[in-house]
Each structure stands twice: as C-alpha cells, then as structure tokens.
Coordinates of C-alpha atoms in Angstrom, one line a residue:
M1190 CA 217.7 -61.3 60.2
F1191 CA 215.1 -58.6 60.9
F1192 CA 212.3 -60.8 59.6
V1193 CA 213.7 -63.9 61.4
T1194 CA 213.5 -61.9 64.6
L1195 CA 210.0 -60.7 63.7
L1196 CA 208.8 -64.3 63.1
N1197 CA 210.4 -65.5 66.4
Q1198 CA 208.5 -62.7 68.2
L1199 CA 205.3 -63.7 66.5
Y1200 CA 205.9 -67.4 67.4
W1201 CA 206.5 -66.5 71.0
V1202 CA 203.5 -64.3 71.4
S1203 CA 201.1 -66.7 69.5
G1204 CA 202.4 -69.7 71.3
A1205 CA 202.1 -68.1 74.7
T1206 CA 198.5 -66.9 73.9
V1207 CA 197.4 -70.3 72.7
G1208 CA 199.1 -72.0 75.6
G1209 CA 197.3 -69.7 78.1
L1210 CA 193.9 -70.3 76.4
V1211 CA 194.3 -74.1 76.3
G1212 CA 195.7 -74.2 79.8
S1213 CA 192.7 -72.3 81.2
L1214 CA 190.5 -75.1 79.7
L1215 CA 192.4 -78.1 81.0
R1216 CA 191.3 -79.5 84.4
F1217 CA 194.0 -81.8 85.9
D1218 CA 196.5 -81.6 88.7
T1219 CA 199.5 -79.6 87.4
T1220 CA 201.5 -79.7 90.6
G1221 CA 205.2 -79.4 89.7
I1222 CA 204.7 -78.4 86.1
S1223 CA 206.1 -74.9 86.9
F1224 CA 209.6 -76.7 86.8
V1225 CA 209.4 -76.5 83.0
M1226 CA 210.8 -73.0 83.1
T1227 CA 213.7 -74.1 85.2
A1228 CA 214.3 -77.1 83.0
M1229 CA 214.3 -74.8 79.9
F1230 CA 216.9 -72.5 81.4
V1231 CA 219.0 -75.4 82.5
V1232 CA 219.0 -76.8 79.0
I1233 CA 219.9 -73.5 77.3
F1234 CA 222.6 -72.8 79.9
L1235 CA 224.1 -76.3 79.4
E1236 CA 224.0 -75.8 75.6
Q1237 CA 225.9 -72.5 76.0
W1238 CA 228.3 -74.2 78.4
L1239 CA 229.1 -77.0 75.9
K1240 CA 229.8 -74.5 73.1
E1241 CA 232.1 -72.2 75.2
D1242 CA 235.9 -72.2 75.0
N1243 CA 236.1 -71.0 78.6
H1244 CA 233.4 -70.9 81.2
I1245 CA 234.2 -67.6 83.0
S1246 CA 231.0 -65.8 81.8
S1247 CA 228.8 -68.8 82.8
L1248 CA 230.4 -68.9 86.3
V1249 CA 230.0 -65.1 86.7
G1250 CA 226.3 -65.4 85.8
V1251 CA 225.8 -68.2 88.4
A1252 CA 227.7 -66.2 91.0
C1253 CA 225.6 -63.0 90.3
G1254 CA 222.4 -65.0 90.3
G1255 CA 223.3 -66.2 93.8
G1256 CA 223.0 -62.7 95.1
M1257 CA 219.9 -61.6 93.1
P1258 CA 217.3 -63.7 95.1
N1259 CA 218.5 -62.2 98.4
L1260 CA 218.1 -58.6 97.0
L1261 CA 214.6 -59.4 95.7
W1262 CA 213.6 -61.2 98.8
R1263 CA 214.6 -58.4 101.1
G1264 CA 213.1 -55.7 98.8
L1265 CA 209.8 -57.2 97.9
V1266 CA 208.9 -59.6 100.7
H1267 CA 208.3 -58.6 104.3
A1268 CA 208.0 -60.8 107.4
S1269 CA 204.6 -61.1 109.0
D1270 CA 203.0 -63.0 111.8
H1271 CA 202.0 -65.6 109.3
G1272 CA 205.5 -66.0 107.9
C1273 CA 207.0 -64.6 104.6
D1274 CA 204.8 -64.1 101.6
R1275 CA 206.3 -65.0 98.3
V1276 CA 206.7 -62.5 95.5
T1277 CA 203.6 -63.1 93.4
A1278 CA 201.2 -61.0 91.5
R1279 CA 198.5 -61.9 94.0
G1280 CA 200.8 -61.0 96.9
V1281 CA 201.6 -57.6 95.4
E1282 CA 197.9 -57.0 94.8
E1283 CA 197.1 -57.8 98.4
K1284 CA 199.9 -55.4 99.6
I1285 CA 198.3 -52.7 97.4
R1286 CA 194.9 -53.3 98.9
S1287 CA 196.3 -53.3 102.5
N1288 CA 197.9 -49.9 101.8
G1289 CA 194.7 -48.4 100.8
G1290 CA 195.1 -49.0 97.0
S1291 CA 192.6 -50.5 94.6
E1292 CA 192.6 -53.2 91.9
M1293 CA 193.8 -52.2 88.5
T1294 CA 191.0 -51.4 86.1
V1295 CA 190.7 -53.2 82.7
W1296 CA 192.2 -50.2 80.9
Q1297 CA 195.1 -50.0 83.4
Q1298 CA 195.8 -53.7 82.8
V1299 CA 195.6 -53.2 79.0
I1300 CA 198.0 -50.2 79.2
T1301 CA 200.4 -52.1 81.4
I1302 CA 200.5 -55.1 79.1
G1303 CA 200.9 -52.8 76.1
L1304 CA 203.9 -51.1 77.7
C1305 CA 205.5 -54.5 78.4
V1306 CA 204.9 -55.5 74.8
A1307 CA 206.3 -52.2 73.5
G1308 CA 209.4 -52.6 75.7
T1309 CA 210.0 -56.1 74.5
M1310 CA 209.6 -55.2 70.8
L1311 CA 211.9 -52.2 71.3
T1312 CA 214.7 -54.3 72.7
R1313 CA 214.3 -56.9 69.9
F1314 CA 214.2 -54.5 66.9
L1315 CA 216.3 -51.6 68.1
P1316 CA 219.6 -53.3 67.1
F1317 CA 218.4 -53.5 63.5
L1318 CA 217.8 -49.7 63.5
I1319 CA 221.2 -48.9 65.1
F1320 CA 223.4 -51.4 63.2
K1321 CA 222.6 -51.3 59.5
E1322 CA 223.5 -54.3 57.3
D1323 CA 226.3 -52.3 55.6
R1324 CA 227.8 -51.2 58.9
K1325 CA 230.3 -53.3 60.8
T1326 CA 229.2 -54.4 64.2
P1327 CA 231.5 -53.0 66.9
G1328 CA 233.8 -55.4 68.6
F1329 CA 232.4 -54.9 72.1
V1330 CA 228.9 -55.8 70.8
Q1331 CA 230.2 -59.0 69.2
Y1332 CA 232.0 -59.8 72.5
I1333 CA 228.8 -59.2 74.5
G1334 CA 226.8 -61.3 72.1
K1335 CA 229.3 -64.1 72.5
Y1336 CA 229.6 -64.2 76.2
L1337 CA 226.5 -62.6 77.7
P1338 CA 224.0 -65.3 76.9
S1339 CA 225.7 -68.0 79.1
A1340 CA 225.9 -65.5 82.0
V1341 CA 222.3 -64.5 81.7
F1342 CA 221.0 -68.1 81.6
G1343 CA 223.2 -69.1 84.5
M1344 CA 221.7 -66.2 86.5
L1345 CA 218.2 -67.3 85.5
V1346 CA 218.8 -70.9 86.6
V1347 CA 219.8 -69.7 90.0
Y1348 CA 216.9 -67.2 90.1
C1349 CA 214.4 -70.0 89.4
L1350 CA 215.6 -71.8 92.6
K1351 CA 215.3 -68.7 94.8
N1352 CA 212.4 -70.2 96.8
V1353 CA 214.2 -73.5 97.5
D1354 CA 215.2 -73.9 101.2
V1355 CA 218.0 -76.4 101.6
L1356 CA 217.6 -76.3 105.4
E1357 CA 214.0 -77.2 105.6
E1358 CA 211.4 -79.6 104.2
N1359 CA 212.9 -81.8 101.5
H1360 CA 216.2 -79.8 101.4
G1361 CA 215.8 -79.0 97.7
L1362 CA 216.3 -82.7 96.7
P1363 CA 213.5 -82.7 94.1
E1364 CA 214.9 -79.7 92.3
L1365 CA 218.5 -81.1 92.4
I1366 CA 217.5 -84.5 91.1
A1367 CA 215.3 -83.1 88.4
I1368 CA 218.1 -80.7 87.3
L1369 CA 220.5 -83.6 87.1
V1370 CA 218.0 -85.7 85.1
T1371 CA 217.5 -82.7 82.7
G1372 CA 221.2 -82.2 82.3
A1373 CA 221.9 -85.9 81.8
L1374 CA 219.2 -86.2 79.1
H1375 CA 220.6 -83.2 77.3
V1376 CA 224.2 -84.4 77.3
W1377 CA 223.0 -87.8 76.1
K1378 CA 220.6 -86.9 73.4
R1379 CA 221.1 -83.1 72.8
Q1380 CA 217.3 -82.8 72.2
M1381 CA 215.9 -79.7 73.9
L1382 CA 212.3 -80.8 74.0
L1383 CA 213.1 -84.3 75.3
S1384 CA 215.4 -82.8 78.0
I1385 CA 212.9 -80.2 79.2
A1386 CA 210.0 -82.7 79.2
G1387 CA 212.0 -85.4 80.9
G1388 CA 213.2 -83.1 83.6
T1389 CA 209.7 -81.7 84.2
V1390 CA 208.0 -85.1 84.4
C1391 CA 210.7 -86.3 86.8
Y1392 CA 210.1 -83.3 89.1
M1393 CA 206.3 -83.7 89.0
L1394 CA 206.7 -87.4 90.0
L1395 CA 209.1 -86.5 92.8
V1396 CA 207.0 -83.8 94.4
R1397 CA 203.8 -85.9 94.1
F1398 CA 204.9 -89.4 95.1
V1399 CA 208.3 -89.2 96.7
F1400 CA 208.8 -86.0 98.7

C-alpha cells in the first residue's frame, strides 16, 4: 500500500504539472471550466453515498459545509465601497500591498510551495510509519476511514458553491442544473470521467449561452 500511495502521489503531482503547462499554452475561452472541480467532488460524494449503509456522515458533512463558507467569508473578505472582494490569491496579494507589504520573492514562493508539498507528503505517508503491516489498525481509525470520506466530500461540494448567490443574478440555476446532470450521468453510467466531463460541458454551455 505504501508504494500504491507513492504512485498515486506521483500521478497527482505530474498530472497537475503537465496540466498547468499545457493549460498555459492553450488560447481559448475557458469560461465555466472551473466547474470541473465541483463536478469531481459531486461524483465522488455520490459514489460514497451509493456505497453507504446509512447516510448520517454524508448529511453531517453537508451540514458542516453550509457553515464553512460563512466563516471564511467573514474572516477573509471585507466589504468595501466597490462591493465584496472574493477570496483569491490576487485579492490576498492586493490586501498585503495595501497594508504596506510587498510581493513574495521567488525564494519565498519556492519555500511556500515546498512547505505545502512537505505537509501533503507527511499526511499521506505518516500512517504507514505509525501503523506497521504487522500491527492491527485501531477500531476508531477504521471507523474514521469508513465514514469520514463521505462527510469530507459532502463538505467540499458545499464549499465549491460558496460564491453562488441564490437571491441575485441567475439564482444559482446553472450550478443546480449542472450538478443534476452530473449526478444523473453518474447514476446512469457510473463512469467518473463521463460524469465529470458531461457536467462541466453542461455548465459551460449554460453560463455562455443560456444565463
């Protein structure tokens, strides 16, 4: 399992790197393509839901996710004369500048990325150091491994929709329709790639030509 996790990590890093490089070279309208992350979380959450005996953990995750955007919104976003700025890397950078700070140097960026990579690797491989193959996994760890994923992905689905305002503009209808299409495709075919691609394309068409 250690080497399986190592390969998964390498696939993830290499795939993200290649995708970032290729994406920087492509020149076409990508409006709405960011929904791919929401679609992925919806598919994984639905897959967990279909495998569960009961859905308490999934519902708890969705309920907790409902409060998370409000906390982040109040803590990281402030009202201004021009409205509310969204929580983005550029927005944080502008806030740093306005407070007398400066941009991160190249070495600061490298160190920051390195710390993120180290933290990710630590959380992935630490269990293999703590729980040896000849040692029985504690019951509470098995319980968490069984029920926590559905709660986490339920929370992530809600978090992806944190900027959707159901009281203004299109009332969140593109997101709702695309999520329903994503879910319907997955229940029908149970093909993750098809479900994610279908939901993302649906959302891109909706925000460009309908709403």
